[in-house]
Tab-separated table of C-alpha atoms and ligand atoms in Angstrom:
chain	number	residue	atom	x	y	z
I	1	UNK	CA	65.921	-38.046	11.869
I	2	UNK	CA	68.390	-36.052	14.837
I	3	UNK	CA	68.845	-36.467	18.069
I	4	UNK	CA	66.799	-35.124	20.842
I	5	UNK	CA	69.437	-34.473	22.861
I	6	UNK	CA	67.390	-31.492	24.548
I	7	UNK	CA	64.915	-33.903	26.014
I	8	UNK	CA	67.081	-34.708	29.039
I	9	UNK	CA	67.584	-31.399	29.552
I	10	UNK	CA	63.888	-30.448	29.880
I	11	UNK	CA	63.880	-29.090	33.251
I	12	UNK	CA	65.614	-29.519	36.866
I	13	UNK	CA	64.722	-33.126	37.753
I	14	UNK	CA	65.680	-34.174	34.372
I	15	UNK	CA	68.876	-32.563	34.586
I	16	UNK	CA	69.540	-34.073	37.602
I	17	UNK	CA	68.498	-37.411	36.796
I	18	UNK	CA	70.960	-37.239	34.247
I	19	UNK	CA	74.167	-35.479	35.533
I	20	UNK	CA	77.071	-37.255	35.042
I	21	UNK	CA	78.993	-35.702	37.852
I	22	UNK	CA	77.695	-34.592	41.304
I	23	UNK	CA	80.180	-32.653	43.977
I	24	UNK	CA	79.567	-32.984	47.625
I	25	UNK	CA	81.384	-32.141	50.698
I	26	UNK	CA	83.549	-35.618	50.243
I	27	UNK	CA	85.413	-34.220	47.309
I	28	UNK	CA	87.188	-31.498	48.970
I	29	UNK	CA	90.164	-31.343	51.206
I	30	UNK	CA	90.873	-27.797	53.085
I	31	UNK	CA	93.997	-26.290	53.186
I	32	UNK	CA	95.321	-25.048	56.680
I	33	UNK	CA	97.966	-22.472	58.189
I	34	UNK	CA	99.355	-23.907	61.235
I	35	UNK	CA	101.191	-20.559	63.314
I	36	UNK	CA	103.110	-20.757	66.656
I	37	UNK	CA	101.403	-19.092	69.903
I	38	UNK	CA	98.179	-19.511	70.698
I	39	UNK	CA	94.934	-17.996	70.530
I	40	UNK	CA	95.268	-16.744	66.655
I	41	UNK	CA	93.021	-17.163	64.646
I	42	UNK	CA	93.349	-14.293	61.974
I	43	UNK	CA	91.706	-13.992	58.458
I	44	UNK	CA	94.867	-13.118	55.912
I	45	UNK	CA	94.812	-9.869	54.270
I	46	UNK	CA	95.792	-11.605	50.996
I	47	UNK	CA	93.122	-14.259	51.379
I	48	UNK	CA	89.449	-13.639	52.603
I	49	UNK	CA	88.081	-16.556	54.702
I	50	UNK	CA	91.288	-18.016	54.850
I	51	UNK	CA	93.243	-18.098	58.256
I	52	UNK	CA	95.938	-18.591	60.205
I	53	UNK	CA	95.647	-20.741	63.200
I	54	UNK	CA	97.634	-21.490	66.248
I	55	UNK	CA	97.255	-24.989	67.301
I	56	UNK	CA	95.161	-24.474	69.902
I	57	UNK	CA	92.082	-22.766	67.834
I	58	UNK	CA	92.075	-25.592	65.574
I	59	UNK	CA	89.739	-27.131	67.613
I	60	UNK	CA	87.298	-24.088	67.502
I	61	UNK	CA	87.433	-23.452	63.646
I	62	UNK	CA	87.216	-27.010	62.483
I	63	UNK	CA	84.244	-28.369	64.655
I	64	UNK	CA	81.193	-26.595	62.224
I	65	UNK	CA	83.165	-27.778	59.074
I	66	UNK	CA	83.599	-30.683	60.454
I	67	UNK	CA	79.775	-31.147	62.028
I	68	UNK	CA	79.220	-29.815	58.046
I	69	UNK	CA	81.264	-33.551	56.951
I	70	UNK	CA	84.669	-32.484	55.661
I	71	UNK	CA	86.446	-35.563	55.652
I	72	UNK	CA	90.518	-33.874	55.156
I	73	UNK	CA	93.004	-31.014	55.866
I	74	UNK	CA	95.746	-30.397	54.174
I	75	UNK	CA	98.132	-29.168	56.914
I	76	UNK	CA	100.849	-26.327	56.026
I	77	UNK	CA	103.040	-25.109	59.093
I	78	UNK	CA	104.067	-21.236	58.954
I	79	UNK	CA	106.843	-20.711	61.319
I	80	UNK	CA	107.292	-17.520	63.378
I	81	UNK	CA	111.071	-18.129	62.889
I	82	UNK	CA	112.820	-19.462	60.362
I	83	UNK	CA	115.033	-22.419	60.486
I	84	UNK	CA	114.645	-26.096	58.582
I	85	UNK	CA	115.402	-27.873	61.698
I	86	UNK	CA	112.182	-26.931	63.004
I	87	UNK	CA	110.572	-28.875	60.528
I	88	UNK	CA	111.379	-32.424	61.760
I	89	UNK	CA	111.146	-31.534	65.590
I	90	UNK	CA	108.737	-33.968	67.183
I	91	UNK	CA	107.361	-30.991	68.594
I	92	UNK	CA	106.770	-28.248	65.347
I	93	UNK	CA	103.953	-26.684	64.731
I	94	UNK	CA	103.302	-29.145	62.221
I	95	UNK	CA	103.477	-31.870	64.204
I	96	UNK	CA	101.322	-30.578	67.496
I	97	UNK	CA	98.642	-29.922	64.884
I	98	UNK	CA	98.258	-33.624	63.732
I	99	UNK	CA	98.228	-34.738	67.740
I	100	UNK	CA	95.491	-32.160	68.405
I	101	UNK	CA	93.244	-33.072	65.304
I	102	UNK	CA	93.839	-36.727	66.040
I	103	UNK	CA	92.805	-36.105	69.502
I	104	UNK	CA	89.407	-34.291	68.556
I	105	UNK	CA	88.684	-35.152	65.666
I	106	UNK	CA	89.892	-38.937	64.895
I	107	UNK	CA	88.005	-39.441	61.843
I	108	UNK	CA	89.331	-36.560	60.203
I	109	UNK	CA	92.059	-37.077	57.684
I	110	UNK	CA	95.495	-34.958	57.808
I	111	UNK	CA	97.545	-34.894	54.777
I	112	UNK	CA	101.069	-32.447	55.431
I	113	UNK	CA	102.223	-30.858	53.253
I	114	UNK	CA	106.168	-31.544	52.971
I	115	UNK	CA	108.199	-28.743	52.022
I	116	UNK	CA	111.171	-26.231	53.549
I	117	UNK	CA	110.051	-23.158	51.864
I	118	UNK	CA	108.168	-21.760	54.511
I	119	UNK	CA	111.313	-22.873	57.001
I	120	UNK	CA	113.943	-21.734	55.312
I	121	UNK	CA	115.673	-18.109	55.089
I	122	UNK	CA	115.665	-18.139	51.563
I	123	UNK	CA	112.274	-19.253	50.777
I	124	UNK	CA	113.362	-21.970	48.257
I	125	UNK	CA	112.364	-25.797	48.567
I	126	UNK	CA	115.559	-26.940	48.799
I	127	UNK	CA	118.949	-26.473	49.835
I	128	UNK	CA	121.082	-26.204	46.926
I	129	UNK	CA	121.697	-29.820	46.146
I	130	UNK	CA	118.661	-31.958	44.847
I	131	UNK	CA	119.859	-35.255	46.907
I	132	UNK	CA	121.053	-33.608	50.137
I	133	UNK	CA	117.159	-31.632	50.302
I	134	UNK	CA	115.354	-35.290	49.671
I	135	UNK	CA	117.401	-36.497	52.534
I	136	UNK	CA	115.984	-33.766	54.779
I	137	UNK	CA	112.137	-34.173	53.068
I	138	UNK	CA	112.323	-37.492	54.179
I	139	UNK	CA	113.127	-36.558	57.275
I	140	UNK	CA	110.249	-33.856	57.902
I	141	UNK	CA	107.997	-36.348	56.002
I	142	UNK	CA	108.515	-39.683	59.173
I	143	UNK	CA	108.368	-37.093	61.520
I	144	UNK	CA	104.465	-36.421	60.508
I	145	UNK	CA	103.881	-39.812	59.970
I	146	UNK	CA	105.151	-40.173	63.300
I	147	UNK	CA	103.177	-37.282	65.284
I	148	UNK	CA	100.224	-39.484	62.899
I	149	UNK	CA	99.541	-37.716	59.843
I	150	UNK	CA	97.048	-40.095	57.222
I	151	UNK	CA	99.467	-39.285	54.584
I	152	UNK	CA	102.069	-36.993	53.335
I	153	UNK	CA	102.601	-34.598	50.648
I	154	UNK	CA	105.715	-33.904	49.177
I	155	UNK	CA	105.612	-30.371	47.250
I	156	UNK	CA	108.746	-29.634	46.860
I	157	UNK	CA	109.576	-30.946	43.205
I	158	UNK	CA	112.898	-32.454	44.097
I	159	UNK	CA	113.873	-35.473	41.740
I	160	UNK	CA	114.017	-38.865	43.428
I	161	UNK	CA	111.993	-37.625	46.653
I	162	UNK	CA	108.702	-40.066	46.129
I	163	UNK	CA	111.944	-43.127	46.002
I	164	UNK	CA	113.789	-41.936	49.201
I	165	UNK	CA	110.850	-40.903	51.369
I	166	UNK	CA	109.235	-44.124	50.911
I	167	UNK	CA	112.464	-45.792	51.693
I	168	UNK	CA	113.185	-44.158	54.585
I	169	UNK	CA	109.412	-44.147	56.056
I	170	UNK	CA	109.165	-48.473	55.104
I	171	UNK	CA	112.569	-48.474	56.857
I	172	UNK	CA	111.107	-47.017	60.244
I	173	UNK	CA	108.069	-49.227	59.838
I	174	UNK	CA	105.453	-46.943	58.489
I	175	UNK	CA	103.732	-47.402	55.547
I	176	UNK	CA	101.869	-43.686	55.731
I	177	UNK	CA	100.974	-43.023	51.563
I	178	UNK	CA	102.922	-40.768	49.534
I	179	UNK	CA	100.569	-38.480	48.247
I	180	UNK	CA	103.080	-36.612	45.586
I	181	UNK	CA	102.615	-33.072	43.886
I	182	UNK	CA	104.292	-34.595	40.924
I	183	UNK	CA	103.002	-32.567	38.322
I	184	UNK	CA	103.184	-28.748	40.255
I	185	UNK	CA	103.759	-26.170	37.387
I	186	UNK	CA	106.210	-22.845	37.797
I	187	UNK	CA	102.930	-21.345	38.050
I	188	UNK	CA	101.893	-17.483	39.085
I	189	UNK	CA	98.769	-18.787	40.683
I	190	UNK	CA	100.705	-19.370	43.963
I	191	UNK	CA	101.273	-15.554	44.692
I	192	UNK	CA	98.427	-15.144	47.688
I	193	UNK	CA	99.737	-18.443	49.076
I	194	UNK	CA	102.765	-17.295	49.062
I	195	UNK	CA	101.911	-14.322	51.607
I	196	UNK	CA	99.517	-16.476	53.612
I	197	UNK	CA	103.129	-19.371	53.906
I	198	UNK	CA	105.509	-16.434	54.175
I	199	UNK	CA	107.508	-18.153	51.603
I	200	UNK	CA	107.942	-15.955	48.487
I	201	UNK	CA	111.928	-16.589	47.515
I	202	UNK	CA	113.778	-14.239	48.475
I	203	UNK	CA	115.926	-14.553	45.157
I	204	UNK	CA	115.089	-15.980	41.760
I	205	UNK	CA	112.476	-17.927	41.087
I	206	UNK	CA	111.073	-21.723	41.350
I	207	UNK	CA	111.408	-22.347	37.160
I	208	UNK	CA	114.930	-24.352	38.381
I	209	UNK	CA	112.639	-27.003	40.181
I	210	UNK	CA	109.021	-26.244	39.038
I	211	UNK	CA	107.535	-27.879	35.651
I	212	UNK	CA	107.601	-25.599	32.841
I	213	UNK	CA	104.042	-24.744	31.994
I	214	UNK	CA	104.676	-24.869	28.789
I	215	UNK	CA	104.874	-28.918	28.960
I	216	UNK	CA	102.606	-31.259	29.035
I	217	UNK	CA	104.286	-34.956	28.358
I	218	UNK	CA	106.931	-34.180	30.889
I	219	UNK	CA	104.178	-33.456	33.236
I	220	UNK	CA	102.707	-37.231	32.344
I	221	UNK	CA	106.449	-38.375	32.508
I	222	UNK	CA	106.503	-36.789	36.205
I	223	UNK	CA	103.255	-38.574	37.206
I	224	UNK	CA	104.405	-41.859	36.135
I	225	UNK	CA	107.670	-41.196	37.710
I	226	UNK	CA	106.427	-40.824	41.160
I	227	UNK	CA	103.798	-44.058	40.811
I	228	UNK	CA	106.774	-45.764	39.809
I	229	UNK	CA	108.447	-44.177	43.088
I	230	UNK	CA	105.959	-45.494	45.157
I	231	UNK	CA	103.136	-42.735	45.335
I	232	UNK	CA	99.662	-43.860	46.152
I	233	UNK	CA	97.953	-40.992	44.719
I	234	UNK	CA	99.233	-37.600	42.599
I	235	UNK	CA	97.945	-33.944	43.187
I	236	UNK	CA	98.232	-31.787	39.370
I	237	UNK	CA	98.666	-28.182	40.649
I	238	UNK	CA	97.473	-26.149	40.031
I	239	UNK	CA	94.186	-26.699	38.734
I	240	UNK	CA	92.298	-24.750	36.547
I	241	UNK	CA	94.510	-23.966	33.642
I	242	UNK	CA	95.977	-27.542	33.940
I	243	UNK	CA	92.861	-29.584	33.537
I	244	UNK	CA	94.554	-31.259	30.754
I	245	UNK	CA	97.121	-32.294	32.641
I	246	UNK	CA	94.179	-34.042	34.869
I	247	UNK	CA	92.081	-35.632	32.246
I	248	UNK	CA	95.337	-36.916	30.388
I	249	UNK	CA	96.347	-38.688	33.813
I	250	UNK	CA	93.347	-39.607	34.398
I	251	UNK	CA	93.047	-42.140	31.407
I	252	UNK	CA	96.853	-42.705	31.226
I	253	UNK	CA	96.874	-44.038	35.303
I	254	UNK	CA	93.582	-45.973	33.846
I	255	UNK	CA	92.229	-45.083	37.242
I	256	UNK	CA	94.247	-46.984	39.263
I	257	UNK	CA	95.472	-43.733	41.449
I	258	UNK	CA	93.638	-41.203	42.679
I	259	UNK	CA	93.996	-37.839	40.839
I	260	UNK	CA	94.131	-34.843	43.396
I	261	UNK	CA	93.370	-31.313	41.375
I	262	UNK	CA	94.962	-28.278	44.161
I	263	UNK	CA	92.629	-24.894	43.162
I	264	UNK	CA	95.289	-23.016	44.363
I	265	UNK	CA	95.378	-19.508	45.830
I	266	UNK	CA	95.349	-17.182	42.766
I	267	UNK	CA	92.152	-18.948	41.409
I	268	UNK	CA	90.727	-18.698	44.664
I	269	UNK	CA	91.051	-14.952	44.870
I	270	UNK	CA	90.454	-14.720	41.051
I	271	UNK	CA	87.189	-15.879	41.463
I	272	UNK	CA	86.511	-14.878	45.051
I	273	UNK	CA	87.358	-11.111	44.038
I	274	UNK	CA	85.312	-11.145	40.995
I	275	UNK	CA	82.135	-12.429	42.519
I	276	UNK	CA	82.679	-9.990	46.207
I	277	UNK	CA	83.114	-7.167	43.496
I	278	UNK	CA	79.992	-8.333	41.719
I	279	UNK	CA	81.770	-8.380	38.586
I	280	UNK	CA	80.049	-12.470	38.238
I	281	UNK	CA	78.087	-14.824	39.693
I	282	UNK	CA	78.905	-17.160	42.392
I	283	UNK	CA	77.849	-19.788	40.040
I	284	UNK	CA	80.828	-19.619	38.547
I	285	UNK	CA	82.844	-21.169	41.354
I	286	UNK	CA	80.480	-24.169	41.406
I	287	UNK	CA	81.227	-24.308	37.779
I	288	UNK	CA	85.012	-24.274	38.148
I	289	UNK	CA	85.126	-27.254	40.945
I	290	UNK	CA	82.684	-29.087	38.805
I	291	UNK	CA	85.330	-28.655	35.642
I	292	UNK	CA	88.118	-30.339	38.110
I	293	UNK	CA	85.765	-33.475	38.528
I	294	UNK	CA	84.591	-33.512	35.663
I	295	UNK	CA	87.938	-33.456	34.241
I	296	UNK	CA	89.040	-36.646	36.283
I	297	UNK	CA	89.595	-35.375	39.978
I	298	UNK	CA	89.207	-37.653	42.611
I	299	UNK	CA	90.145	-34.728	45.041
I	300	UNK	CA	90.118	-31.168	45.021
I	301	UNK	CA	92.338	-29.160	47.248
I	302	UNK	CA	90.441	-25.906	47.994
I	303	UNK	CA	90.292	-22.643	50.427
I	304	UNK	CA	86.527	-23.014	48.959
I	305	UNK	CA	85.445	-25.480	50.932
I	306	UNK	CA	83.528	-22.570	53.674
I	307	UNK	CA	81.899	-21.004	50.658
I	308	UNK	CA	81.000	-24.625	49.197
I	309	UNK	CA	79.362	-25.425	52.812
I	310	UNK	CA	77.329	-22.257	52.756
I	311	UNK	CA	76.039	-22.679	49.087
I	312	UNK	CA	76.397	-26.341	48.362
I	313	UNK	CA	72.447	-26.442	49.067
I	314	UNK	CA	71.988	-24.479	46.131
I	315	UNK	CA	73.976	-26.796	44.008
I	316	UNK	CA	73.995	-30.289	45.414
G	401	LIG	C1	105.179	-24.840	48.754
G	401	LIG	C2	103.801	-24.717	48.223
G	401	LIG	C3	103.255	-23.692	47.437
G	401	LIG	C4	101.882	-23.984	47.310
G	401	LIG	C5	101.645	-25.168	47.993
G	401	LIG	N1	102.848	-25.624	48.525
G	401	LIG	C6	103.848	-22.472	46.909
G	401	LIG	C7	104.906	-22.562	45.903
G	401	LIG	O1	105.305	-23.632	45.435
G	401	LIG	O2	105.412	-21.499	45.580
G	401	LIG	C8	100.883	-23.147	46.603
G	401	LIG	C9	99.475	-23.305	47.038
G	401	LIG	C10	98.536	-22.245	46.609
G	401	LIG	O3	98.878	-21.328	45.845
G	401	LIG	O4	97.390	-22.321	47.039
G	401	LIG	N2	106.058	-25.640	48.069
């Protein structure tokens, strides 16, 4: 006597009938470059189908993804200038952005990203001293929730920044979720990104804030950290090489959070160049956001989510 395990694998309605995990358009949450100006809307050389967008064509380029039922943006704010002040003014980039897609598009989440890289001169994610830069996150992070952003995301990596930001956002009366990067790995997956943000450091390197990637505990250590903080939901980034990380927080949290995977920019372009070459299948990139759920994602973070609305009929 074995096991006929190949009888529910017989043909397509079978394997449908018994899939265990199914991706749609509500699993994804698109990643967006805010600019100053207006009237850009410009495909980055380091990213294909990826764009930068002044606030005013946010409007334009959202509406058929939006008709198509994404449900969240993940807004980053690329400064023409650089400065950190910028970041908290009631009237950034950032902060126009969430107005505007609260104006058009009220159903639409907006998560920020909260960070100073992309601000500051030096490109780094903080400014020297750990508890001085949390002061300043905090800052940046009630001045989204103020403009009305759904929730905020600190990236940064600071220690004690899930604690303060909560403090000082319950302190000014909102209670707009922490949705913490606590487990974001040194990683050289971010390197397109990095072009697209214009916020490569100018010296050194993040390893002095960033998890090493050799660690796995401290990453779990991290993710409890930042519950314990007060995050309502943790983003492992980035994703593909860190499934682990994922499934291990996954049964650890027991559920109780939601798990955000980010399929950051190098696996985007990893992928995306290997398939435009014809090196692989496009398969392959259903196949890698199915290994996120699959491994315990609530969420996943993607520039894929134009490709996924163009081939999800295939799939789905
Ligand atoms: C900024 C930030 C980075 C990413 C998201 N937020 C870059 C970095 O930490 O160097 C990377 C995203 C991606 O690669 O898609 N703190």
């Amino acid at each position: 006597m074995f096991k006929r395990f190949r009888q529910n694998r017989i043909d397509e309605a079978t394997r449908r009938r018994n899939r265990e995990n199914i991706l749609s358009i509500s699993d994804f949450i698109l990643p967006l470059f805010i600019v100053d100006g207006s009237n850009i809307c410009e495909e980055l050389d380091s990213m294909p189908e990826v764009f930068h967008l002044s606030v005013d064509q946010i409007e334009p380029y959202l509406k058929p993804l939006v008709d198509a039922g994404l449900e969240t943006v993940l807004l980053f704010g690329v400064p023409s200038e650089k400065g950190i002040d910028q970041a908290s003014d009631e009237k950034g980039i950032v902060q126009n952005a969430i107005r505007t897609i609260k104006q058009v598009f009220p159903d639409l989440g907006v998560i920020c990203d909260v960070c100073i890289c992309s601000f500051s001169e030096d490109g780094h994610c903080h400014v020297g001293d750990n508890d001085k830069t949390i002061e300043i996150l905090a800052h940046i992070a009630l001045s989204y929730a103020e403009a009305g952003a759904d929730a905020v995301a600190p990236s940064d990596m600071m220690d004690g920044r899930v604690f303060f930001m909560r403090r000082v956002l319950n302190a000014a009366g909102f209670d707009t979720p922490i949705i913490s990067y606590a487990a974001k790995f040194a990683s050289g997956f971010y390197g397109p990104f990095r072009s697209a943000a214009d916020c490569a450091p100018q010296e050194g390197d993040r390893k002095g804030y960033q998890m090493d990637f050799c660690n796995g505990n401290e990453a779990l250590a991290e993710i409890w950290a930042d519950v314990e903080e007060g995050a309502a939901g943790i983003i492992v980034k980035p994703a593909l090489t860190y499934l682990d990380i994922v499934s291990r927080a996954k049964s650890e949290l027991a559920g109780d959070y939601p798990i955000i995977a980010y399929n950051v920019s190098g696996e985007y372009m990893l992928l995306r160049s290997g398939v435009d070459q014809g090196i692989i299948a496009d398969s392959v990139i259903y196949e890698s956001l199915m290994s996120m759920k699959r491994a315990g994602a609530n969420r996943i973070i993607s520039y894929f989510v134009p490709w996924w609305i163009r081939n999800s009929g295939r799939f789905e």
